PDB file of C-alpha atoms in Angstrom:
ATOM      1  CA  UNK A1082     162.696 181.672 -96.603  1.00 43.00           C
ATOM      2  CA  UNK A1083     160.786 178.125 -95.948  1.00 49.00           C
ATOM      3  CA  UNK A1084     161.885 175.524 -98.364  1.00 58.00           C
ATOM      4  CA  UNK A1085     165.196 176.860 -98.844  1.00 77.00           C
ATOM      5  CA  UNK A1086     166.757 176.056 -95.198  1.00 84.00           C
ATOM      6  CA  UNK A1087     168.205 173.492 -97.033  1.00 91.00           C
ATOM      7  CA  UNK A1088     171.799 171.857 -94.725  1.00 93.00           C
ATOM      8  CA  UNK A1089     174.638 169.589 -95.806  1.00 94.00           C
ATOM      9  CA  UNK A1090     174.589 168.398 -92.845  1.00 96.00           C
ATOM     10  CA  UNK A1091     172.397 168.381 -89.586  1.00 96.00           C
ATOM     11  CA  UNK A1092     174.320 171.269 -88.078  1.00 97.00           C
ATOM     12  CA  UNK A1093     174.172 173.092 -91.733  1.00 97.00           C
ATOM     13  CA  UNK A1094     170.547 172.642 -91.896  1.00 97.00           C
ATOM     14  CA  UNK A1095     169.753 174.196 -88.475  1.00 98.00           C
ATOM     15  CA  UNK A1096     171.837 177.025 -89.051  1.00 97.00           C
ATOM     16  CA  UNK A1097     170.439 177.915 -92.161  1.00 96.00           C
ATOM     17  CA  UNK A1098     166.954 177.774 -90.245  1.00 97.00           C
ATOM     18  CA  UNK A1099     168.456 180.138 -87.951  1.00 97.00           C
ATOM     19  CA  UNK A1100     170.001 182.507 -90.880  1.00 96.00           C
ATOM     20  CA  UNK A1101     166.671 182.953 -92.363  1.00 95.00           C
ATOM     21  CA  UNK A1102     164.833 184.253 -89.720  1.00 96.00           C
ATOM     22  CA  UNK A1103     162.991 181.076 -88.928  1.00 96.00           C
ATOM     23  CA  UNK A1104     164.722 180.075 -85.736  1.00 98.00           C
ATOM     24  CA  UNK A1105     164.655 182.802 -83.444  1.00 97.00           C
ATOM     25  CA  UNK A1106     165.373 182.112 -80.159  1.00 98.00           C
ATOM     26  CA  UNK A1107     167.917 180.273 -78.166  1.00 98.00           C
ATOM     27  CA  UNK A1108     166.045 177.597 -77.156  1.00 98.00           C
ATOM     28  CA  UNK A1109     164.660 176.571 -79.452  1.00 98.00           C
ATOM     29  CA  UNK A1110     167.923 176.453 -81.602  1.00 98.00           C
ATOM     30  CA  UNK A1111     169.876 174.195 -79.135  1.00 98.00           C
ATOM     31  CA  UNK A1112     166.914 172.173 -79.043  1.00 98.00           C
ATOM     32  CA  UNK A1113     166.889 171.216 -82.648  1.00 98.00           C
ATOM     33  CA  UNK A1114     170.493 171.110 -82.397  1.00 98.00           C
ATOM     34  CA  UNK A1115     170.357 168.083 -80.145  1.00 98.00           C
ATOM     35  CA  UNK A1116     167.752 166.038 -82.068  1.00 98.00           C
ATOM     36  CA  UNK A1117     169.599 165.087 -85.578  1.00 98.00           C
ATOM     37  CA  UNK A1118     167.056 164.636 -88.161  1.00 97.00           C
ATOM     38  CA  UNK A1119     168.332 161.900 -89.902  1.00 97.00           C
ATOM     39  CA  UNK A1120     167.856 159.754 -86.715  1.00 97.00           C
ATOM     40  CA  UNK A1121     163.743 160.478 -87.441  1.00 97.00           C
ATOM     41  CA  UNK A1122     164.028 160.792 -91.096  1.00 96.00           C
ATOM     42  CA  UNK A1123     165.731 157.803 -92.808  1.00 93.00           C
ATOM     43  CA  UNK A1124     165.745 159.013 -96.226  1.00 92.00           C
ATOM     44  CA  UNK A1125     169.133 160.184 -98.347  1.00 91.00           C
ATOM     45  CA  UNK A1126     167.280 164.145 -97.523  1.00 94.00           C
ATOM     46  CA  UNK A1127     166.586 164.079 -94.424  1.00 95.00           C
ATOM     47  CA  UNK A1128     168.529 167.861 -94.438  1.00 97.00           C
ATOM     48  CA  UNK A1129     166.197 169.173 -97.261  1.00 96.00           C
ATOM     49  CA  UNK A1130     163.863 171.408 -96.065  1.00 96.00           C
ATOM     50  CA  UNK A1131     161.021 169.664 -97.157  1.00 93.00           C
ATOM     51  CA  UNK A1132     158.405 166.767 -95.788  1.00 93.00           C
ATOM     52  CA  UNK A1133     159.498 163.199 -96.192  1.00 94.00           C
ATOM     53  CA  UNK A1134     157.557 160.171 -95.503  1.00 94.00           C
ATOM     54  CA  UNK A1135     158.050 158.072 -92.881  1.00 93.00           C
ATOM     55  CA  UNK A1136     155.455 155.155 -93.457  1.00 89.00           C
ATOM     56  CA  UNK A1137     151.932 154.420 -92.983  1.00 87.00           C
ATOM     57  CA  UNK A1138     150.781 157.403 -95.814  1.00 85.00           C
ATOM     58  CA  UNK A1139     152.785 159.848 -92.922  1.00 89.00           C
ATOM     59  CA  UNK A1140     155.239 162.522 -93.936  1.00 91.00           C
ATOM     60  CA  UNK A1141     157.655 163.912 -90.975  1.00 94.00           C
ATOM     61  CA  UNK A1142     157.364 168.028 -91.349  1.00 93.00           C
ATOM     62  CA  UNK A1143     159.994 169.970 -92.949  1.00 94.00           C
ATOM     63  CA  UNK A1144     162.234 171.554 -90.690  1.00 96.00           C
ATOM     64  CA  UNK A1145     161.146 174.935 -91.040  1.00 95.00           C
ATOM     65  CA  UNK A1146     157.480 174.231 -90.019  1.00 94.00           C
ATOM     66  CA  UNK A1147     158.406 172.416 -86.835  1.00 97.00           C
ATOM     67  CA  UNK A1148     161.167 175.690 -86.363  1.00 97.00           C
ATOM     68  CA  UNK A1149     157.735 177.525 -86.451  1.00 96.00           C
ATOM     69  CA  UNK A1150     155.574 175.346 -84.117  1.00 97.00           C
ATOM     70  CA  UNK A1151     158.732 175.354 -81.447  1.00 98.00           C
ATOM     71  CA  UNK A1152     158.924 179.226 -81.850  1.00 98.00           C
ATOM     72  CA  UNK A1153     155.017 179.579 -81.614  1.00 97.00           C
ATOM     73  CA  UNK A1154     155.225 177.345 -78.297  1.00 98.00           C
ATOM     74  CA  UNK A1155     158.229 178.461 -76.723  1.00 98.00           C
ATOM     75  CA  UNK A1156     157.779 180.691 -74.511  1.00 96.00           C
ATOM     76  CA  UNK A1157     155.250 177.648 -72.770  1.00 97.00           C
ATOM     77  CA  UNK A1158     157.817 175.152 -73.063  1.00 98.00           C
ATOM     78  CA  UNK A1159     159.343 176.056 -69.879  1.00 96.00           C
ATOM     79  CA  UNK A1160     161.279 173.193 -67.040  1.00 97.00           C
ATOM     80  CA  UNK A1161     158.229 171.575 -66.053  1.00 98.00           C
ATOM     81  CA  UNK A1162     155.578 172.362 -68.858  1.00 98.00           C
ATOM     82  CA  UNK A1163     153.540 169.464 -69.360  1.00 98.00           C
ATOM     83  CA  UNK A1164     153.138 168.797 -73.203  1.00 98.00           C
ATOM     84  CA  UNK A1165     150.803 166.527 -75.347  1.00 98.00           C
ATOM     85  CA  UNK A1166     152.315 166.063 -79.099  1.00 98.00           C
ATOM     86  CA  UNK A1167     149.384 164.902 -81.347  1.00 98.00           C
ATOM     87  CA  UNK A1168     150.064 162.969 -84.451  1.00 95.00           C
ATOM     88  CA  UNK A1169     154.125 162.349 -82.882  1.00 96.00           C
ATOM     89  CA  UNK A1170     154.753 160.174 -86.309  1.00 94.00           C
ATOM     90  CA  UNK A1171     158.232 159.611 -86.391  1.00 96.00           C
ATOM     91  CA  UNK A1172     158.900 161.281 -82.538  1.00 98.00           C
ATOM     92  CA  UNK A1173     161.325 164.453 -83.741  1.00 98.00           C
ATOM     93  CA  UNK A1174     159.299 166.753 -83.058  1.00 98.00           C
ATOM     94  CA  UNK A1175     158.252 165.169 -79.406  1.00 98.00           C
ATOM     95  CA  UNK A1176     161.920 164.802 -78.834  1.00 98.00           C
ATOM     96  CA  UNK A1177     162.713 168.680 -79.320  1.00 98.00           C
ATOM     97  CA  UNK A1178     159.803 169.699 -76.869  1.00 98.00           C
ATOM     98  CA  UNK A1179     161.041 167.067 -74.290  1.00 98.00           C
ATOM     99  CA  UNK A1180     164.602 168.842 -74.566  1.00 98.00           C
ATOM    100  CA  UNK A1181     162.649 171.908 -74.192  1.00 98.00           C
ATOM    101  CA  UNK A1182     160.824 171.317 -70.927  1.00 98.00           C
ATOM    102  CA  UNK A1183     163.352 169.567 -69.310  1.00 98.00           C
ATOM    103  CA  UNK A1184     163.931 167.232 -66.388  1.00 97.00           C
ATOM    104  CA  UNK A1185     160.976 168.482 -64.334  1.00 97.00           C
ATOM    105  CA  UNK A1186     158.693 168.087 -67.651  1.00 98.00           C
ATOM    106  CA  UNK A1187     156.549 165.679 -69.218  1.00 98.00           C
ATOM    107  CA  UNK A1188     155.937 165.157 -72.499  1.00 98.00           C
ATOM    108  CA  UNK A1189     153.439 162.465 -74.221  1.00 98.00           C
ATOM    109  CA  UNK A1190     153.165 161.835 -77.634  1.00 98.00           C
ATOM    110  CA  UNK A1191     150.728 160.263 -78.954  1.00 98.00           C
ATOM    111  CA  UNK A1192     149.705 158.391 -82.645  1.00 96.00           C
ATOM    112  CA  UNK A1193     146.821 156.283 -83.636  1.00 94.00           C
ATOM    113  CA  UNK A1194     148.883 153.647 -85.775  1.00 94.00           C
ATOM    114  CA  UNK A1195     150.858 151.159 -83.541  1.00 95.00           C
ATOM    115  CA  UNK A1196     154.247 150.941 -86.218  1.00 95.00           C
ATOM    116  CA  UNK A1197     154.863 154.843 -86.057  1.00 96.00           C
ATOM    117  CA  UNK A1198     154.586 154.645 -82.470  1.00 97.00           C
ATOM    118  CA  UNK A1199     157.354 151.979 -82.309  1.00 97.00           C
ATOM    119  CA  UNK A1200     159.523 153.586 -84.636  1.00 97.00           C
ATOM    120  CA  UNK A1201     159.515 156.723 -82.440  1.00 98.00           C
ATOM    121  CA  UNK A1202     160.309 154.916 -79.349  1.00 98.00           C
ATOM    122  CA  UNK A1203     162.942 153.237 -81.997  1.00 98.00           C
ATOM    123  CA  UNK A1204     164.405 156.597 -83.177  1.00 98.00           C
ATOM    124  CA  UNK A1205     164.787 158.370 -80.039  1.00 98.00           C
ATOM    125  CA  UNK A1206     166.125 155.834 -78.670  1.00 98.00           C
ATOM    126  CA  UNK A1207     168.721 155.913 -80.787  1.00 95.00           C
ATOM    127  CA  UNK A1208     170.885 159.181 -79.188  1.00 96.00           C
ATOM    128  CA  UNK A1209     167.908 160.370 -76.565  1.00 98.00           C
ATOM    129  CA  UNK A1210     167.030 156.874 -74.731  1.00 98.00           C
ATOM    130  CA  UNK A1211     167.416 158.823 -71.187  1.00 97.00           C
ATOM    131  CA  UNK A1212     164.448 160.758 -71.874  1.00 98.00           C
ATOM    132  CA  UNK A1213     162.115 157.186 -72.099  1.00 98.00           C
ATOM    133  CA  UNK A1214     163.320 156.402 -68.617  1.00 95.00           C
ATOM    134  CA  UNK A1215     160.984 158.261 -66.785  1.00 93.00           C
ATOM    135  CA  UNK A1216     157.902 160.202 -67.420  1.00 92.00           C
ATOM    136  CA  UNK A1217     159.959 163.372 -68.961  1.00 97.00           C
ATOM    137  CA  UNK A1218     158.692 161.417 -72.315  1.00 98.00           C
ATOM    138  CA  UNK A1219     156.338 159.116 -73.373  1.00 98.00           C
ATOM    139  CA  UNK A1220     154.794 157.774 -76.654  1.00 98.00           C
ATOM    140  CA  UNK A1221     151.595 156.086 -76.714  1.00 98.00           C
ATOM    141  CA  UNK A1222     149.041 154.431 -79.197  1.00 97.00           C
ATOM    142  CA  UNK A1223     145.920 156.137 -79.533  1.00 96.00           C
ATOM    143  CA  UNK A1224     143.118 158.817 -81.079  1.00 95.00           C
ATOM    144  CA  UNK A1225     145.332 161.879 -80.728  1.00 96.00           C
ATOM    145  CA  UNK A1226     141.784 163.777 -81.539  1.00 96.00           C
ATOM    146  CA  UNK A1227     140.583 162.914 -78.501  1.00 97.00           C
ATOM    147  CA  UNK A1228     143.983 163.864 -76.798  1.00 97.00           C
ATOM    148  CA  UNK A1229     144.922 161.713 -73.913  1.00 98.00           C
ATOM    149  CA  UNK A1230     143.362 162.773 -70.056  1.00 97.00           C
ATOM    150  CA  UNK A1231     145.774 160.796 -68.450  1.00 96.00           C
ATOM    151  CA  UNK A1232     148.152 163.344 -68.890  1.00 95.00           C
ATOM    152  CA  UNK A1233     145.891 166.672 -68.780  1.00 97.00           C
ATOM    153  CA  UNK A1234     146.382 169.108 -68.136  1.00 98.00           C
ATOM    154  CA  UNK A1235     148.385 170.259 -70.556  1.00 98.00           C
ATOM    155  CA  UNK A1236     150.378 173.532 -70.936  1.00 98.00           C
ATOM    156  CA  UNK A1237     151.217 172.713 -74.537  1.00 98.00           C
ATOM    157  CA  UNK A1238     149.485 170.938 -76.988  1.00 98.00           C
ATOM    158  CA  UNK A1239     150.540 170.944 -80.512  1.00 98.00           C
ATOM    159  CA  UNK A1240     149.112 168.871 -83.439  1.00 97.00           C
ATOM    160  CA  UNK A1241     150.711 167.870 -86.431  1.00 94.00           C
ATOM    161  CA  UNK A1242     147.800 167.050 -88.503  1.00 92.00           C
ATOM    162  CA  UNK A1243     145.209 169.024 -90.332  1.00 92.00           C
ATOM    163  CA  UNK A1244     141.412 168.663 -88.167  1.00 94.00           C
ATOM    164  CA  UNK A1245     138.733 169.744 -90.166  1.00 94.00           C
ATOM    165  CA  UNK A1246     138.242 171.590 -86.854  1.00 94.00           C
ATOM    166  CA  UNK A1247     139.536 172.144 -83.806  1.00 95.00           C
ATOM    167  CA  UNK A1248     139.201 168.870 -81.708  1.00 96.00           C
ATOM    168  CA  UNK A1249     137.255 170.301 -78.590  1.00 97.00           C
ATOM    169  CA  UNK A1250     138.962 167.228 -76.225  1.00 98.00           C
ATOM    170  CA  UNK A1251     141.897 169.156 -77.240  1.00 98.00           C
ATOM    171  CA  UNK A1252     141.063 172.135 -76.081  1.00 98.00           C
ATOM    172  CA  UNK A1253     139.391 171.080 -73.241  1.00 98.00           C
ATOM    173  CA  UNK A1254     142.808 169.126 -72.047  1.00 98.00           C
ATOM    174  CA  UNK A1255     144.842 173.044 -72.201  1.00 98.00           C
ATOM    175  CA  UNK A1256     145.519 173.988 -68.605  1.00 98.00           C
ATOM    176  CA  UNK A1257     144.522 177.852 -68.117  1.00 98.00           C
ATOM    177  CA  UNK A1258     146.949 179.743 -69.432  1.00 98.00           C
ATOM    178  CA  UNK A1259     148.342 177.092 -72.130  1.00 98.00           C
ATOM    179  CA  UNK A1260     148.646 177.437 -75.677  1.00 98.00           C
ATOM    180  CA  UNK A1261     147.364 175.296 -78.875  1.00 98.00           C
ATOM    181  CA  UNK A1262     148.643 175.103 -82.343  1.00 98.00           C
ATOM    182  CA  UNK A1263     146.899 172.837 -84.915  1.00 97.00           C
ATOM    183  CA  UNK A1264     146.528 173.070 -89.219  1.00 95.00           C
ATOM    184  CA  UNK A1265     142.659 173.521 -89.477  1.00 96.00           C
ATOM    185  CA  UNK A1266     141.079 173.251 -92.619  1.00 95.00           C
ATOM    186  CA  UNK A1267     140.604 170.642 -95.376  1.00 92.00           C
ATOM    187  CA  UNK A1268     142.305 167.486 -96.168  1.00 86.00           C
ATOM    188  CA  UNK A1269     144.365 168.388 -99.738  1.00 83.00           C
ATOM    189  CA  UNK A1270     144.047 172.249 -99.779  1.00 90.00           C
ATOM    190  CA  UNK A1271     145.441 175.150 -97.838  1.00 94.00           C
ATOM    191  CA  UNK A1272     144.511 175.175 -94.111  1.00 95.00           C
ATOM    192  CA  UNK A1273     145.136 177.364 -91.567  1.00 96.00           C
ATOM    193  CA  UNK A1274     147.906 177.289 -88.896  1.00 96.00           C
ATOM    194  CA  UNK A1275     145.993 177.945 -86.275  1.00 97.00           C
ATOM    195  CA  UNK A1276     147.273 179.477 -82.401  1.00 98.00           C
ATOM    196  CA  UNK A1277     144.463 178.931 -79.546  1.00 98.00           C
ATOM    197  CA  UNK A1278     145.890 180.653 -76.375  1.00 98.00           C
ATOM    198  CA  UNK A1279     142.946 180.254 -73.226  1.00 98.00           C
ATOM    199  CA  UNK A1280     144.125 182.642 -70.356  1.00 98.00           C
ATOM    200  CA  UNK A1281     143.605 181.970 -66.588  1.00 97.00           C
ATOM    201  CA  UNK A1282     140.233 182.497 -66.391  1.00 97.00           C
ATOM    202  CA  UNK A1283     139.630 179.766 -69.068  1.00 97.00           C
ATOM    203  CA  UNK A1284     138.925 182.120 -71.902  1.00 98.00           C
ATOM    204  CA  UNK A1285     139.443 181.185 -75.191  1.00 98.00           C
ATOM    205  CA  UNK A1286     141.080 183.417 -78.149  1.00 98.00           C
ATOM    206  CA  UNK A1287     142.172 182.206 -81.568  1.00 97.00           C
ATOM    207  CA  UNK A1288     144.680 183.233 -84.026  1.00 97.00           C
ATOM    208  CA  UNK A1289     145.396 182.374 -87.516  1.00 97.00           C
ATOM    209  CA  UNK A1290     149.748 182.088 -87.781  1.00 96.00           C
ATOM    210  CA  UNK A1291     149.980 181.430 -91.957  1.00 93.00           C
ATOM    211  CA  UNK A1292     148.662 178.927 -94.332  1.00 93.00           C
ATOM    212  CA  UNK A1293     149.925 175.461 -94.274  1.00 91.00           C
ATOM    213  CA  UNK A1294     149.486 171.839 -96.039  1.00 87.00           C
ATOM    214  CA  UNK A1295     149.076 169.203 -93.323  1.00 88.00           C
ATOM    215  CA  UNK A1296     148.696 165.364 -94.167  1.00 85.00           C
ATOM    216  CA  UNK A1297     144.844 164.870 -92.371  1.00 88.00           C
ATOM    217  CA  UNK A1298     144.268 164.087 -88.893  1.00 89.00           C
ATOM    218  CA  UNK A1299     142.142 160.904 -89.091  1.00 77.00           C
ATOM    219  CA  UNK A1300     141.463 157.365 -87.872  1.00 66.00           C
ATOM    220  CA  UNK A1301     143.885 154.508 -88.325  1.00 57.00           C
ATOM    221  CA  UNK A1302     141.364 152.989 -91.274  1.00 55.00           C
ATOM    222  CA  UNK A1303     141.362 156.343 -93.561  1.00 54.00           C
ATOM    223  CA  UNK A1304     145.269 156.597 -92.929  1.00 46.00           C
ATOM    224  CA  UNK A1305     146.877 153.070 -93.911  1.00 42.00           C
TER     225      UNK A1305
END
C-alpha cells in the first residue's frame, strides 16, 4: 500500500498508514501522531504520501518509508536508547525517534549542510522545543558518513541517504546489540534497504528489508 497512505489531514494521513498495514505497532503510531508533518514539510502536500523537497537538492521521505524505518527500529528505540539520525534534513524523522526514546534518551541528528540543520532546529521547534533543552535531542552540522563519536555508542543508527556502501564509522559507532538501517546501492537506481543488526558479542549480520530510491549520501559540494 506505499504511495497511497495518502491523509486530508495529519491525523488522516497517519491513520491511513496504520490501515494499510504499514504502521504496526503502538509506538510507533503515537509517535508519528505527535510530530505533524506539515511542521517539517512546508509544501501544500505535505499529507501525500510521497517525498517532497525541502531545499538544498533534499527531499523529506514519504511517510510510509519513515513508518518503515520506525517499525524496523522499534523495538531498539526503547526510554534511554541512544540514537544517531544520519542525513536528519528537515528533523521529522529525528523528532519521532526522540518521542520514541524518551526522557532518559538521546538522540543526535546530524546533516552536512548548515541551512537544513537550522531549519530542523527551526521546525521542531515549532510544537517540540522541550526536546532541544537538554541532550534528549540534538542536531548538529557535519559528515553524517563518518557518524559522530561524540555520541557513540549508539543503539540506533538510521540513515536517510543512499551510501554506495555501508559507511564502516557507522557501523563501528553501533553499541553491541544495536541495529542499522541505511539505502545501499547507487545514486539514481534501485538500492537496497538495508538492516545491519551486530549482537553482543560484536557480530555482524545483514539483511536486505525491500528496494528503495534514496536521494545520495554525499558531501556538501556534490549536494548544493
Amino acid at each position: 500500500m506505499a504511495w497511497r497512505s495518502h491523509g486530508k489531514n495529519h491525523r488522516d494521513l497517519v491513520d491511513q498508514l496504520k490501515s494499510h498495514g504499514i504502521i504496526k505497532s503502538a509506538s510507533v503510531y503515537n509517535a508519528m501522531l505527535a510530530v505533524d508533518r506539515s511542521d517539517f514539510c512546508h509544501t501544500r502536500e505535505a499529507y501525500k504520501d510521497n517525498p517532497q523537497p525541502i531545499g538544498s537538492n533534499v527531499t523529506i521521505s514519504a511517510p510510509h518509508m519513515h513508518a518503515h524505518a520506525l517499525e524496523t527500529l522499534a523495538a531498539h528505540l526503547k526510554p534511554g536508547s541512544r540514537v544517531l539520525d544520519v542525513g536528519s534534513g528537515s528533523g521529522y524523522l529525528t523528532t519521532c525517534i526522540a518521542i520514541m526514546v524518551g526522557e532518559s534518551g538521546r538522540v543526535v541528528g546530524i546533516d552536512h549542510i548548515k541551512d537544513l540543520v537550522e531549519l530542523s532546529v527551526s521546525n521542531t521547534a515549532h510544537s517540540h522545543a522541550h526536546l532541544m533543552n537538554t541532550t534528549r535531542l540534538q542536531y548538529v552540522v557535519g559528515d553524517g558518513r563518518k557518524g559522530y563519536s561524540n555520541g557513540a555508542p549508539y543503539d540506533c543508527i538510521h540513515v536517510g541517504a543512499a551510501a554506495p556502501t555501508l559507511p564502516e564509522p557507522l557501523v563501528d559507532q553501533l553499541a553491541n546489540g544495536g541495529r542499522l538501517v541505511c539505502p545501499v546501492g547507487p545514486s539514481g537506481a534501485i538500492q537496497d534497504f538495508i538492516q545491519l543488526d551486530k549482537d553482543e558479542n560484536g557480530n555482524v549480520t545483514k539483511k536486505k528489508l525491500m528496494g528503495v530510491v534514496y536521494v545520495p549520501l554525499t558531501d556538501k559540494c556534490r549536494q548544493v
